[in-house]
JSON list of C-alpha atoms in Angstrom, two decimals:
[
{"chain": "A", "resi": 29, "resn": "UNK", "atom": "CA", "xyz": [-41.17, 6.13, 61.97]},
{"chain": "A", "resi": 30, "resn": "UNK", "atom": "CA", "xyz": [-37.72, 7.51, 61.25]},
{"chain": "A", "resi": 31, "resn": "UNK", "atom": "CA", "xyz": [-36.32, 5.68, 64.28]},
{"chain": "A", "resi": 32, "resn": "UNK", "atom": "CA", "xyz": [-37.87, 2.40, 63.09]},
{"chain": "A", "resi": 33, "resn": "UNK", "atom": "CA", "xyz": [-36.43, 2.95, 59.62]},
{"chain": "A", "resi": 34, "resn": "UNK", "atom": "CA", "xyz": [-32.96, 3.46, 61.11]},
{"chain": "A", "resi": 35, "resn": "UNK", "atom": "CA", "xyz": [-33.28, 0.36, 63.30]},
{"chain": "A", "resi": 36, "resn": "UNK", "atom": "CA", "xyz": [-34.22, -1.78, 60.29]},
{"chain": "A", "resi": 37, "resn": "UNK", "atom": "CA", "xyz": [-31.51, -0.30, 58.07]},
{"chain": "A", "resi": 38, "resn": "UNK", "atom": "CA", "xyz": [-28.84, -0.85, 60.73]},
{"chain": "A", "resi": 39, "resn": "UNK", "atom": "CA", "xyz": [-29.95, -4.35, 61.69]},
{"chain": "A", "resi": 40, "resn": "UNK", "atom": "CA", "xyz": [-28.03, -7.43, 60.62]},
{"chain": "A", "resi": 41, "resn": "UNK", "atom": "CA", "xyz": [-31.11, -9.64, 61.08]},
{"chain": "A", "resi": 42, "resn": "UNK", "atom": "CA", "xyz": [-34.66, -8.35, 61.52]},
{"chain": "A", "resi": 43, "resn": "UNK", "atom": "CA", "xyz": [-37.63, -10.36, 62.77]},
{"chain": "A", "resi": 44, "resn": "UNK", "atom": "CA", "xyz": [-41.16, -8.95, 62.74]},
{"chain": "A", "resi": 45, "resn": "UNK", "atom": "CA", "xyz": [-43.65, -10.32, 65.27]},
{"chain": "A", "resi": 46, "resn": "UNK", "atom": "CA", "xyz": [-47.36, -9.70, 64.65]},
{"chain": "A", "resi": 47, "resn": "UNK", "atom": "CA", "xyz": [-50.63, -10.52, 66.33]},
{"chain": "A", "resi": 48, "resn": "UNK", "atom": "CA", "xyz": [-54.30, -9.75, 65.98]},
{"chain": "A", "resi": 49, "resn": "UNK", "atom": "CA", "xyz": [-53.81, -5.98, 65.96]},
{"chain": "A", "resi": 50, "resn": "UNK", "atom": "CA", "xyz": [-52.23, -5.99, 62.51]},
{"chain": "A", "resi": 51, "resn": "UNK", "atom": "CA", "xyz": [-55.40, -7.39, 60.94]},
{"chain": "A", "resi": 52, "resn": "UNK", "atom": "CA", "xyz": [-57.95, -5.07, 62.53]},
{"chain": "A", "resi": 53, "resn": "UNK", "atom": "CA", "xyz": [-57.62, -2.62, 59.61]},
{"chain": "A", "resi": 54, "resn": "UNK", "atom": "CA", "xyz": [-58.64, -5.53, 57.39]},
{"chain": "A", "resi": 55, "resn": "UNK", "atom": "CA", "xyz": [-61.91, -5.85, 59.32]},
{"chain": "A", "resi": 56, "resn": "UNK", "atom": "CA", "xyz": [-60.91, -8.72, 61.59]},
{"chain": "A", "resi": 57, "resn": "UNK", "atom": "CA", "xyz": [-61.73, -8.05, 65.24]},
{"chain": "A", "resi": 58, "resn": "UNK", "atom": "CA", "xyz": [-58.94, -8.58, 67.74]},
{"chain": "A", "resi": 59, "resn": "UNK", "atom": "CA", "xyz": [-59.37, -10.70, 70.82]},
{"chain": "A", "resi": 60, "resn": "UNK", "atom": "CA", "xyz": [-58.52, -8.71, 73.93]},
{"chain": "A", "resi": 61, "resn": "UNK", "atom": "CA", "xyz": [-59.45, -5.06, 73.43]},
{"chain": "A", "resi": 62, "resn": "UNK", "atom": "CA", "xyz": [-62.84, -3.65, 74.45]},
{"chain": "A", "resi": 63, "resn": "UNK", "atom": "CA", "xyz": [-65.33, -4.99, 71.93]},
{"chain": "A", "resi": 64, "resn": "UNK", "atom": "CA", "xyz": [-62.89, -7.73, 70.93]},
{"chain": "A", "resi": 65, "resn": "UNK", "atom": "CA", "xyz": [-63.86, -11.35, 70.56]},
{"chain": "A", "resi": 66, "resn": "UNK", "atom": "CA", "xyz": [-63.09, -12.33, 74.15]},
{"chain": "A", "resi": 67, "resn": "UNK", "atom": "CA", "xyz": [-65.43, -9.62, 75.45]},
{"chain": "A", "resi": 68, "resn": "UNK", "atom": "CA", "xyz": [-68.23, -11.23, 73.45]},
{"chain": "A", "resi": 69, "resn": "UNK", "atom": "CA", "xyz": [-67.25, -14.89, 73.82]},
{"chain": "A", "resi": 70, "resn": "UNK", "atom": "CA", "xyz": [-65.24, -16.51, 76.56]},
{"chain": "A", "resi": 71, "resn": "UNK", "atom": "CA", "xyz": [-62.20, -18.31, 75.14]},
{"chain": "A", "resi": 72, "resn": "UNK", "atom": "CA", "xyz": [-62.35, -22.09, 74.99]},
{"chain": "A", "resi": 73, "resn": "UNK", "atom": "CA", "xyz": [-59.39, -23.61, 76.80]},
{"chain": "A", "resi": 74, "resn": "UNK", "atom": "CA", "xyz": [-57.43, -26.21, 74.84]},
{"chain": "A", "resi": 75, "resn": "UNK", "atom": "CA", "xyz": [-57.95, -28.76, 77.65]},
{"chain": "A", "resi": 76, "resn": "UNK", "atom": "CA", "xyz": [-61.71, -28.26, 77.43]},
{"chain": "A", "resi": 77, "resn": "UNK", "atom": "CA", "xyz": [-61.57, -28.46, 73.63]},
{"chain": "A", "resi": 78, "resn": "UNK", "atom": "CA", "xyz": [-59.75, -31.80, 73.79]},
{"chain": "A", "resi": 79, "resn": "UNK", "atom": "CA", "xyz": [-61.93, -33.24, 76.56]},
{"chain": "A", "resi": 80, "resn": "UNK", "atom": "CA", "xyz": [-65.36, -32.33, 75.27]},
{"chain": "A", "resi": 81, "resn": "UNK", "atom": "CA", "xyz": [-67.20, -33.06, 72.03]},
{"chain": "A", "resi": 82, "resn": "UNK", "atom": "CA", "xyz": [-69.49, -30.17, 72.94]},
{"chain": "A", "resi": 83, "resn": "UNK", "atom": "CA", "xyz": [-66.57, -27.72, 73.16]},
{"chain": "A", "resi": 84, "resn": "UNK", "atom": "CA", "xyz": [-65.18, -28.87, 69.81]},
{"chain": "A", "resi": 85, "resn": "UNK", "atom": "CA", "xyz": [-68.57, -28.35, 68.18]},
{"chain": "A", "resi": 86, "resn": "UNK", "atom": "CA", "xyz": [-68.79, -24.90, 69.81]},
{"chain": "A", "resi": 87, "resn": "UNK", "atom": "CA", "xyz": [-65.30, -24.01, 68.54]},
{"chain": "A", "resi": 88, "resn": "UNK", "atom": "CA", "xyz": [-66.24, -24.85, 64.96]},
{"chain": "A", "resi": 89, "resn": "UNK", "atom": "CA", "xyz": [-69.61, -23.06, 65.32]},
{"chain": "A", "resi": 90, "resn": "UNK", "atom": "CA", "xyz": [-67.73, -19.92, 66.37]},
{"chain": "A", "resi": 91, "resn": "UNK", "atom": "CA", "xyz": [-65.31, -20.28, 63.47]},
{"chain": "A", "resi": 92, "resn": "UNK", "atom": "CA", "xyz": [-68.18, -20.44, 60.99]},
{"chain": "A", "resi": 93, "resn": "UNK", "atom": "CA", "xyz": [-69.86, -17.40, 62.59]},
{"chain": "A", "resi": 94, "resn": "UNK", "atom": "CA", "xyz": [-66.60, -15.43, 62.56]},
{"chain": "A", "resi": 95, "resn": "UNK", "atom": "CA", "xyz": [-65.98, -16.33, 58.92]},
{"chain": "A", "resi": 96, "resn": "UNK", "atom": "CA", "xyz": [-69.48, -15.06, 58.09]},
{"chain": "A", "resi": 97, "resn": "UNK", "atom": "CA", "xyz": [-68.92, -11.87, 60.11]},
{"chain": "A", "resi": 98, "resn": "UNK", "atom": "CA", "xyz": [-65.63, -10.88, 58.53]},
{"chain": "A", "resi": 99, "resn": "UNK", "atom": "CA", "xyz": [-66.28, -12.08, 54.99]},
{"chain": "A", "resi": 100, "resn": "UNK", "atom": "CA", "xyz": [-63.17, -12.26, 52.84]},
{"chain": "A", "resi": 101, "resn": "UNK", "atom": "CA", "xyz": [-60.68, -9.86, 54.39]},
{"chain": "A", "resi": 102, "resn": "UNK", "atom": "CA", "xyz": [-57.83, -8.49, 52.32]},
{"chain": "A", "resi": 103, "resn": "UNK", "atom": "CA", "xyz": [-54.30, -7.64, 53.46]},
{"chain": "A", "resi": 104, "resn": "UNK", "atom": "CA", "xyz": [-53.91, -4.04, 54.56]},
{"chain": "A", "resi": 105, "resn": "UNK", "atom": "CA", "xyz": [-51.10, -1.50, 54.23]},
{"chain": "A", "resi": 106, "resn": "UNK", "atom": "CA", "xyz": [-49.15, -3.02, 57.14]},
{"chain": "A", "resi": 107, "resn": "UNK", "atom": "CA", "xyz": [-49.24, -6.52, 55.62]},
{"chain": "A", "resi": 108, "resn": "UNK", "atom": "CA", "xyz": [-48.03, -5.19, 52.26]},
{"chain": "A", "resi": 109, "resn": "UNK", "atom": "CA", "xyz": [-45.32, -3.05, 53.89]},
{"chain": "A", "resi": 110, "resn": "UNK", "atom": "CA", "xyz": [-43.92, -6.05, 55.76]},
{"chain": "A", "resi": 111, "resn": "UNK", "atom": "CA", "xyz": [-44.05, -8.12, 52.57]},
{"chain": "A", "resi": 112, "resn": "UNK", "atom": "CA", "xyz": [-42.10, -5.42, 50.73]},
{"chain": "A", "resi": 113, "resn": "UNK", "atom": "CA", "xyz": [-39.49, -5.27, 53.49]},
{"chain": "A", "resi": 114, "resn": "UNK", "atom": "CA", "xyz": [-39.03, -9.04, 53.22]},
{"chain": "A", "resi": 115, "resn": "UNK", "atom": "CA", "xyz": [-38.79, -8.88, 49.42]},
{"chain": "A", "resi": 116, "resn": "UNK", "atom": "CA", "xyz": [-36.06, -6.23, 49.50]},
{"chain": "A", "resi": 117, "resn": "UNK", "atom": "CA", "xyz": [-34.12, -8.09, 52.18]},
{"chain": "A", "resi": 118, "resn": "UNK", "atom": "CA", "xyz": [-34.70, -5.69, 55.07]},
{"chain": "A", "resi": 119, "resn": "UNK", "atom": "CA", "xyz": [-36.75, -8.20, 57.11]},
{"chain": "A", "resi": 120, "resn": "UNK", "atom": "CA", "xyz": [-35.53, -11.76, 57.46]},
{"chain": "A", "resi": 121, "resn": "UNK", "atom": "CA", "xyz": [-38.46, -13.45, 59.20]},
{"chain": "A", "resi": 122, "resn": "UNK", "atom": "CA", "xyz": [-42.09, -12.75, 60.04]},
{"chain": "A", "resi": 123, "resn": "UNK", "atom": "CA", "xyz": [-43.60, -14.59, 62.99]},
{"chain": "A", "resi": 124, "resn": "UNK", "atom": "CA", "xyz": [-47.32, -14.30, 63.64]},
{"chain": "A", "resi": 125, "resn": "UNK", "atom": "CA", "xyz": [-49.91, -15.93, 65.82]},
{"chain": "A", "resi": 126, "resn": "UNK", "atom": "CA", "xyz": [-52.60, -15.02, 63.28]},
{"chain": "A", "resi": 127, "resn": "UNK", "atom": "CA", "xyz": [-54.47, -17.66, 61.34]},
{"chain": "A", "resi": 128, "resn": "UNK", "atom": "CA", "xyz": [-56.07, -15.27, 58.83]},
{"chain": "A", "resi": 129, "resn": "UNK", "atom": "CA", "xyz": [-53.48, -15.88, 56.05]},
{"chain": "A", "resi": 130, "resn": "UNK", "atom": "CA", "xyz": [-53.27, -12.15, 55.35]},
{"chain": "A", "resi": 131, "resn": "UNK", "atom": "CA", "xyz": [-49.47, -12.18, 55.51]},
{"chain": "A", "resi": 132, "resn": "UNK", "atom": "CA", "xyz": [-49.40, -14.95, 52.91]},
{"chain": "A", "resi": 133, "resn": "UNK", "atom": "CA", "xyz": [-52.03, -13.16, 50.82]},
{"chain": "A", "resi": 134, "resn": "UNK", "atom": "CA", "xyz": [-49.81, -10.06, 50.82]},
{"chain": "A", "resi": 135, "resn": "UNK", "atom": "CA", "xyz": [-47.07, -12.01, 49.07]},
{"chain": "A", "resi": 136, "resn": "UNK", "atom": "CA", "xyz": [-45.10, -13.60, 51.90]},
{"chain": "A", "resi": 137, "resn": "UNK", "atom": "CA", "xyz": [-44.14, -17.24, 51.55]},
{"chain": "A", "resi": 138, "resn": "UNK", "atom": "CA", "xyz": [-45.16, -19.66, 54.27]},
{"chain": "A", "resi": 139, "resn": "UNK", "atom": "CA", "xyz": [-41.54, -20.41, 55.20]}
]
């Protein structure tokens, strides 16, 4: 942790990249680890999604089931810590592949 703190303090421009792992403490399962979503459901390829009405229906069915499974997750300590670092000017950008809005719900703007 001390090394990370020094890196951030000495950086002229800091970008934080996040993925599914940051949201697991908020109750959202990740995709690739044992017990993750892909071990329970095979991913739907974008080409298949675009080519098949059936695959689009299945995608939305899964989204509804996932929303029911996870309920209304809240940002966790990591989301709030990153938000604080942005607010005090230590982090310049946050880039995520997540679609859970937990970064935004922790106080980050969508910019």
